[in-house]
Coordinates of C-alpha atoms and ligand atoms in Angstrom, one line a residue:
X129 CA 62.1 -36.1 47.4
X130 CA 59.3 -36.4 50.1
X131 CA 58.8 -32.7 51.0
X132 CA 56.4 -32.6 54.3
X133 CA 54.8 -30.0 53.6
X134 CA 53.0 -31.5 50.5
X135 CA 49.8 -32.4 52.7
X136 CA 49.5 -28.6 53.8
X137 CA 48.3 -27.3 50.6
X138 CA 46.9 -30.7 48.9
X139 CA 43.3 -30.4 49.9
X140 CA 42.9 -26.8 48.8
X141 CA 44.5 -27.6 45.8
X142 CA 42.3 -30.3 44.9
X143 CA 39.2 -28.5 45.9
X144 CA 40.6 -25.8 43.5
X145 CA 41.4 -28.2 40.2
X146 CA 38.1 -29.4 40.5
X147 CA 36.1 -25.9 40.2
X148 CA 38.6 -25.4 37.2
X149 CA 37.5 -28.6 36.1
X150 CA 33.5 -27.6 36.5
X151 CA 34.1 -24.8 35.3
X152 CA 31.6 -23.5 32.3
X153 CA 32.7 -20.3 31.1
X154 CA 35.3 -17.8 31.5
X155 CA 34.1 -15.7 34.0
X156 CA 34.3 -19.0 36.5
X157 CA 38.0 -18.6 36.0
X158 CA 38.4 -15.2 36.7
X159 CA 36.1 -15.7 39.6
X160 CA 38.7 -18.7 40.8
X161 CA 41.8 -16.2 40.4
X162 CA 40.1 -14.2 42.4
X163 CA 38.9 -16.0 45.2
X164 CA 42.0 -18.4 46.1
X165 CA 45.0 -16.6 44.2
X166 CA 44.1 -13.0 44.4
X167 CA 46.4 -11.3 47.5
X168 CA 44.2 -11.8 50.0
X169 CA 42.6 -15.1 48.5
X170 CA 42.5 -18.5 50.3
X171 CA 45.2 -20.2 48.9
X172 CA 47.8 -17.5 49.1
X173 CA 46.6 -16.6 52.6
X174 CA 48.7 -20.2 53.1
X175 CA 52.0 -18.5 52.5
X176 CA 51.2 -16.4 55.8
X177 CA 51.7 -20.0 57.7
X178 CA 55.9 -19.7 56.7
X179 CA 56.2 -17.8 59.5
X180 CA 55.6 -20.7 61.8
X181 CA 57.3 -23.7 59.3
X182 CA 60.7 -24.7 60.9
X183 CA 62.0 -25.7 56.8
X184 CA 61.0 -22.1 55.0
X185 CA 62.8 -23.3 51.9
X186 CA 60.7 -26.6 51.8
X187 CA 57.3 -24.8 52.4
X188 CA 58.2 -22.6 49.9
X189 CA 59.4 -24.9 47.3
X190 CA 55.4 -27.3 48.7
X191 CA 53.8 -23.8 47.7
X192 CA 54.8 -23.0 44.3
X193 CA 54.5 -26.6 43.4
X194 CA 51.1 -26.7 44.2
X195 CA 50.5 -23.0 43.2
X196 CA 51.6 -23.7 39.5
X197 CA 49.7 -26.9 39.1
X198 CA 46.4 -24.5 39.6
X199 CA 48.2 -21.9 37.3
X200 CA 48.7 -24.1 34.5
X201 CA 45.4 -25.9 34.9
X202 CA 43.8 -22.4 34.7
X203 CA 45.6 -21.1 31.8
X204 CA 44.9 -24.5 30.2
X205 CA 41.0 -24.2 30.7
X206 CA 41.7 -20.7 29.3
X207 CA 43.3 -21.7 26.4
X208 CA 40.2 -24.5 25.8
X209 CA 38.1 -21.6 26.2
X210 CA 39.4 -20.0 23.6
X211 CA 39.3 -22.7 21.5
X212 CA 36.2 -23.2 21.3
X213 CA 35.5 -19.6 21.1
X214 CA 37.2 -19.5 17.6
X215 CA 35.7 -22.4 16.8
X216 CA 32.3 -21.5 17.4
X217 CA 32.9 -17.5 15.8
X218 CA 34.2 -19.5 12.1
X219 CA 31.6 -21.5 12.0
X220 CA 29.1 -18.7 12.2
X221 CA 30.8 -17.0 10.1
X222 CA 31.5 -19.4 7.2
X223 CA 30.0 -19.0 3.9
X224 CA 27.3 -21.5 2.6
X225 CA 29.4 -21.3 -1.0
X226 CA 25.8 -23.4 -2.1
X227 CA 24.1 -20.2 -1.6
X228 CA 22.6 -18.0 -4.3
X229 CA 24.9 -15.3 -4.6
X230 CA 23.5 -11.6 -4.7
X231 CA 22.0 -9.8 -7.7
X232 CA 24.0 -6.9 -7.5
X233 CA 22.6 -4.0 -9.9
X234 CA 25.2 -1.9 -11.7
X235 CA 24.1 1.2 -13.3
X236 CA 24.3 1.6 -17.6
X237 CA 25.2 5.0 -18.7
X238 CA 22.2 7.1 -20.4
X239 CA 22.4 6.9 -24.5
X240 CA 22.3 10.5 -23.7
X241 CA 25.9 10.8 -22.0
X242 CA 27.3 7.9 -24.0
X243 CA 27.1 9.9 -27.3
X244 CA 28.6 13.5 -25.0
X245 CA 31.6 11.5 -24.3
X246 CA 32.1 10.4 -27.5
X247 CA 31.5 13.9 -29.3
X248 CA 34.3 14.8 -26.8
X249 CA 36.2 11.7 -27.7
X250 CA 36.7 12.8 -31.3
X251 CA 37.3 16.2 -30.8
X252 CA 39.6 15.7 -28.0
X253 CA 41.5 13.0 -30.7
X254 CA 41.8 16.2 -32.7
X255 CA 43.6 18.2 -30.4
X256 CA 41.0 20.1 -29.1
X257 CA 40.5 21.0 -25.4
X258 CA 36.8 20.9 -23.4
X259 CA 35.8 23.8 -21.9
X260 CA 32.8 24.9 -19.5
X261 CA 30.7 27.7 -18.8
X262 CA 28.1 28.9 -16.7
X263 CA 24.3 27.9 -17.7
X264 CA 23.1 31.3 -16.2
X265 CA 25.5 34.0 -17.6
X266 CA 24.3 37.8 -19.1
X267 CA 22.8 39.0 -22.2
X268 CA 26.8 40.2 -22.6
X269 CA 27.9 37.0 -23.6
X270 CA 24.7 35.2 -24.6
X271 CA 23.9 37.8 -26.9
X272 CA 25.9 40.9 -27.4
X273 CA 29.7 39.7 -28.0
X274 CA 27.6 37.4 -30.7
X275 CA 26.8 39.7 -32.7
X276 CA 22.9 40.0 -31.5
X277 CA 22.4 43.9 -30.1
X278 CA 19.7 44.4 -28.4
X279 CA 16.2 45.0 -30.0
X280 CA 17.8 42.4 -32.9
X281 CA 15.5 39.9 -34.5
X282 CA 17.8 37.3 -34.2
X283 CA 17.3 37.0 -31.0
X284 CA 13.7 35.5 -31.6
X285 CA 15.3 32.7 -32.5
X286 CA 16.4 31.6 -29.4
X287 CA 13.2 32.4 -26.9
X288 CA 14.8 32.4 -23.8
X289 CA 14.0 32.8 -20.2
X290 CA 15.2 35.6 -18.4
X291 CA 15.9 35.6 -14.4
X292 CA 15.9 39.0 -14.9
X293 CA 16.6 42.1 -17.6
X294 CA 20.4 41.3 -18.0
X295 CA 20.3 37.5 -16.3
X296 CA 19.2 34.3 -18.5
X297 CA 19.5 31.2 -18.7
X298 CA 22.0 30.8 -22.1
X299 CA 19.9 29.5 -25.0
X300 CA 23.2 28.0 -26.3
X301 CA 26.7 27.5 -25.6
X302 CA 27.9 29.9 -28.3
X303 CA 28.0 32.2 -25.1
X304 CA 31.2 30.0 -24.2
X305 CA 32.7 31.3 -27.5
X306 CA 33.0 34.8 -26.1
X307 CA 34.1 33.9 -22.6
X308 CA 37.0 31.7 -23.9
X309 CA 37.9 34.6 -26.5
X310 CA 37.7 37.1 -23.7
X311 CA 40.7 35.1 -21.5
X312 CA 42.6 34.1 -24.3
X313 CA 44.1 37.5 -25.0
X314 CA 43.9 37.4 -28.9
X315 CA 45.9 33.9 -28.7
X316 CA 44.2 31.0 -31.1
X317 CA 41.8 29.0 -29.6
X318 CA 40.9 25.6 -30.4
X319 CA 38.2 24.4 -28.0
X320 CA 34.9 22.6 -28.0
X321 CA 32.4 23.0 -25.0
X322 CA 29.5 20.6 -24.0
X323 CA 26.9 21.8 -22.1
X324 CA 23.3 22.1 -21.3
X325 CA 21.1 24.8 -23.1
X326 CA 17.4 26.2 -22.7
X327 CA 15.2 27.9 -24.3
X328 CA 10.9 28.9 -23.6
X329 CA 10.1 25.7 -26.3
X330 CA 7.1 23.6 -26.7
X331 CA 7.7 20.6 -25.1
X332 CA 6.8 18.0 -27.1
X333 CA 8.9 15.0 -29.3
X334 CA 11.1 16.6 -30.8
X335 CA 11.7 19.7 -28.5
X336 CA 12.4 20.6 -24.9
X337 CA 13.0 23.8 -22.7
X338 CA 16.1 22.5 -22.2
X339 CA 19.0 20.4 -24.1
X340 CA 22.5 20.2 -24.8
X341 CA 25.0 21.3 -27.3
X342 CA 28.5 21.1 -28.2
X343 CA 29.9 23.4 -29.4
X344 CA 33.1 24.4 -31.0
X345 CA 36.0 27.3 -32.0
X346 CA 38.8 27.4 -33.8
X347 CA 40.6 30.6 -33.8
X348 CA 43.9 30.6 -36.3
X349 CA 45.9 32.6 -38.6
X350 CA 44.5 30.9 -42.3
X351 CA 41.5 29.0 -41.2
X352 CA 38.9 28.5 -43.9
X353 CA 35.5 27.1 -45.0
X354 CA 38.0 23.9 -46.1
X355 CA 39.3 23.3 -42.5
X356 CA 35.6 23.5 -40.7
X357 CA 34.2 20.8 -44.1
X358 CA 36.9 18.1 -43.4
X359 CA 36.9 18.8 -39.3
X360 CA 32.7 18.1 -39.7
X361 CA 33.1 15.3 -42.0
X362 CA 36.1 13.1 -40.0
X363 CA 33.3 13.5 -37.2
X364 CA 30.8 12.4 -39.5
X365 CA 32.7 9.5 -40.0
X366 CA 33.6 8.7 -36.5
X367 CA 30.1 9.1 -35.3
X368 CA 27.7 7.8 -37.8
X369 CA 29.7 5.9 -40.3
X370 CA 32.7 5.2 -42.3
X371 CA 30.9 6.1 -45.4
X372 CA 29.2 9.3 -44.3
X373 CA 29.3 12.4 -46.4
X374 CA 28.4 15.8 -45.5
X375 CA 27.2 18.6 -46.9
X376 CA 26.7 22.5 -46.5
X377 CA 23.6 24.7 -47.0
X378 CA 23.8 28.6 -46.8
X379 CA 21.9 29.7 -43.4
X380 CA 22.3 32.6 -41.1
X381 CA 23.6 32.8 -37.8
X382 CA 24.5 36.3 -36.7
X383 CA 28.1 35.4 -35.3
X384 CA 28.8 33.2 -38.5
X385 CA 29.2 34.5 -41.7
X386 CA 28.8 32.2 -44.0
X387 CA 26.7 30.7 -42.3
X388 CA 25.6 26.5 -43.4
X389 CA 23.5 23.9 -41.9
X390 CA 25.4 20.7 -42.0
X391 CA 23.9 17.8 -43.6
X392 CA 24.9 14.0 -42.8
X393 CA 24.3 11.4 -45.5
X394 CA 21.4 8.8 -44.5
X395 CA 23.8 6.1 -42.7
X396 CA 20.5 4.4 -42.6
X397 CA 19.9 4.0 -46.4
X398 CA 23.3 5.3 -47.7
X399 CA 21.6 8.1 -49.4
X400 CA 18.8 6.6 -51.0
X401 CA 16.1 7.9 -49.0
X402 CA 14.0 5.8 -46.7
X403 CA 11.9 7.1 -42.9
X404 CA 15.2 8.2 -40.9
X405 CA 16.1 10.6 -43.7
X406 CA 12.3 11.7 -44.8
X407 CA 13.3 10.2 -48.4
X408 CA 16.2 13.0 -48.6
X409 CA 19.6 10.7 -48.1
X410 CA 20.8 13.9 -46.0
X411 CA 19.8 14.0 -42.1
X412 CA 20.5 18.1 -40.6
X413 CA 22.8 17.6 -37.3
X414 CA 23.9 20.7 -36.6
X415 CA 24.7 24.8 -37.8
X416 CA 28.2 26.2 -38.1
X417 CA 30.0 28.5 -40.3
X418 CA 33.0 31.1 -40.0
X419 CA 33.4 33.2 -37.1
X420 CA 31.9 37.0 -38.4
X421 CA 34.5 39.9 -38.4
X422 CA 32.6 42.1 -35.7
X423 CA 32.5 38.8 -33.5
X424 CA 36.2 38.5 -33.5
X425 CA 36.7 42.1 -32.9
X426 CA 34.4 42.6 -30.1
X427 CA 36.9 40.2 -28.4
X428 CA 40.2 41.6 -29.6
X429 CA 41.2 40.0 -32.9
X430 CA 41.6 41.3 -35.6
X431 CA 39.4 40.0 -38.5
X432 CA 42.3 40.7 -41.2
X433 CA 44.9 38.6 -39.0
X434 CA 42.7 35.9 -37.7
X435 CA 39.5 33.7 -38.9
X436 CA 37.7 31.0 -37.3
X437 CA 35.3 28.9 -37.9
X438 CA 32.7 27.6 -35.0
X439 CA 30.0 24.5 -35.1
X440 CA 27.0 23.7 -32.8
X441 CA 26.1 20.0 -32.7
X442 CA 22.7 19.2 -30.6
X443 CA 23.9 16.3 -28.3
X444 CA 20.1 14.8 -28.0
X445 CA 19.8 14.8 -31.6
X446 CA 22.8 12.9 -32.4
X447 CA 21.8 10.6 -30.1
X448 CA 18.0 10.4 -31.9
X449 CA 19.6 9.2 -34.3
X450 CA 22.5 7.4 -33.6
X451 CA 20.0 5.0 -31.7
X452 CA 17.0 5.7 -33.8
X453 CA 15.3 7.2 -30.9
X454 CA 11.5 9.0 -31.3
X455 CA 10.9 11.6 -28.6
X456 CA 13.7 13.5 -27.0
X457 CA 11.8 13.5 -23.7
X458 CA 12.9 10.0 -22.9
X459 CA 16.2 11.4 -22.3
X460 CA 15.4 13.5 -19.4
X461 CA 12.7 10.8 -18.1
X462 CA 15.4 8.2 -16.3
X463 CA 13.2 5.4 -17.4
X464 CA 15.7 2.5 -16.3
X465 CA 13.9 0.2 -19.1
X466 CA 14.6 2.7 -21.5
X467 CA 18.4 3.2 -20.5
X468 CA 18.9 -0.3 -20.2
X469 CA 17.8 -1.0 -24.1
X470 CA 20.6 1.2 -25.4
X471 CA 23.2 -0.2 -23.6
X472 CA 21.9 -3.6 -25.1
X473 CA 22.2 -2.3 -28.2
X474 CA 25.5 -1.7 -28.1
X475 CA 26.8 -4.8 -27.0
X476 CA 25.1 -6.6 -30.2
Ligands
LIG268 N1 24.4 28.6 -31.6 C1 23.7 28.0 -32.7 C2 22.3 27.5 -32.3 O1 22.2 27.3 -31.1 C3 24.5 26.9 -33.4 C4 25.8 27.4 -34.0 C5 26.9 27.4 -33.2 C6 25.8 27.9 -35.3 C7 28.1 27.8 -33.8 C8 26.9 28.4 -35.8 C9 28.1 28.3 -35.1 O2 21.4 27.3 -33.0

């Protein structure tokens, strides 16, 4: 139906779907909204004009027709704004799957911490629990509760550097031993304890101030010399080879007694004697022996209930070894090359 007040708003409206048309970028919408459809803007300053129409329904029915045809234009144009928007944001942000990808570097593990983890492996397979304790303790646990008094020449052994008269820096983690036996309230133990050691060395390729130990305890009713000789030769086995033998040779340690040196057969020549094993068959790893009488009193057991038997295994030296290694100082040196060869190795 013919509606006469069509003409009233056609001009403005065309003027209006034009700039919509023209328009470039957003903004020139908003800027349209604001000047003709706003309150106050042009084209809806028209509907003050009902007051004089004589049809009121008919202007208003010209108005909104003419009012939504610019709406929908302008949320049209909107729309193909934002269109091409998208459009324009995946493109640049689409990936050139031609490319070269990324060398991403991802760390290797130091021999040095391969071979800690898989000491604790073993043990840990054996029921054993890890425990820690502190690198700077006293000469109470370093020395004393091991059977070293003061003034003792056993403790020239173990040069070690002082912070101050009572204070050090533990020379090994047998100082764990009497920690663990001082909270365990005269209960068995069965524990082994990683951990870094020092002690005033030459530093040179086969020694350095500092290094690292594991060390272990077993506290029982009926352990013997039998029990710490199969527990040292199942890790023999594990670590070196299925083939390896061990065995002991009398030595002293003041909180052992007897006290061995533990000997590994050559995994290298099988005991026949070639470089690794200086011609021997038998490589040293490590000292051991069963817990002395005075040790396991001074922390609350008594020696005619209880025995033990403890073991300190150097964690750089089984690593010499297991990877034929020459100086210990490559350890400590985080020479990536150097890192990056054993974990070659391995995967051989
Ligand atoms: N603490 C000894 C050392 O550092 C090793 C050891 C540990 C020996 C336990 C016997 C028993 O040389």
């Amino acid at each position: 139906m013919e509606n006469k007040y069509e003409n009233l708003f056609s001009e403005i409206e065309k003027k209006i779907l034009v700039l919509i048309i023209q328009a470039k970028i957003m903004d020139d919408l908003t800027d349209i909204r604001n000047k003709y459809l706003s309150k106050k803007g042009e084209f809806s300053a028209l509907m003050n004009k009902i007051r004089e129409a004589d049809d009121k329904k008919a202007f208003g029915e010209a108005y909104n027709f003419a009012r939504r045809k610019i709406e929908t234009a302008l949320s049209e144009k909107l729309a193909e704004f934002q269109k091409a928007a998208l459009n324009e944001k995946l493109h640049a942000e689409s990936i050139d799957i031609t490319l070269p990808g990324k060398n991403y570097n991802v760390g290797v593990m130091n021999p040095f911490y391969k071979v800690k983890r898989e000491i604790e492996d073993i043990f840990v397979g054996m029921g054993y629990t890890v425990e820690n304790g502190p690198e700077v303790d006293t000469d109470k646990y370093v020395f004393e509760l091991l059977n070293i008094p003061k003034d003792h020449p056993a403790r020239d052994m173990q040069d070690t550097l002082y912070i101050d008269d009572n204070l050090l820096l533990r020379s090994h983690t047998s100082s764990v031993q009497a920690h663990v036996m001082e909270h365990a309230n005269g209960k068995p133990i069965k524990i082994i304890c990683p951990g870094k050691t020092f002690r005033r060395d030459d530093d040179d390729m086969t020694h350095s101030h500092q290094f690292a130990q594991v060390e272990g305890l077993v506290i029982d009713k009926n352990i013997n010399l039998g029990n710490l000789k199969a527990t040292l030769e199942l890790f023999a086995k594990k670590m070196f080879s299925k083939d390896s033998k061990i065995r002991f040779r009398s030595s002293y340690f003041p909180f052992t007694e007897p006290s061995v040196e533990v000997d590994v057969s050559c995994f290298n020549c099988k005991g026949k004697g070639c470089s690794v094993c200086k011609g021997s068959g038998w490589i040293e790893i490590l000292g051991a022996g069963m817990v002395h009488p005075n040790v396991l009193k001074m922390s609350g057991y008594d020696p005619e209930v209880y025995s033990g038997y403890a073991f300190g295994i150097g964690i750089e030296r089984v690593a010499m070894l297991r990877y034929g290694i020459d100086d210990i100082r490559r350890f400590y040196q985080s020479d990536v090359r150097f890192i990056e060869e054993f974990n070659k190795k391995d995967e051989d």
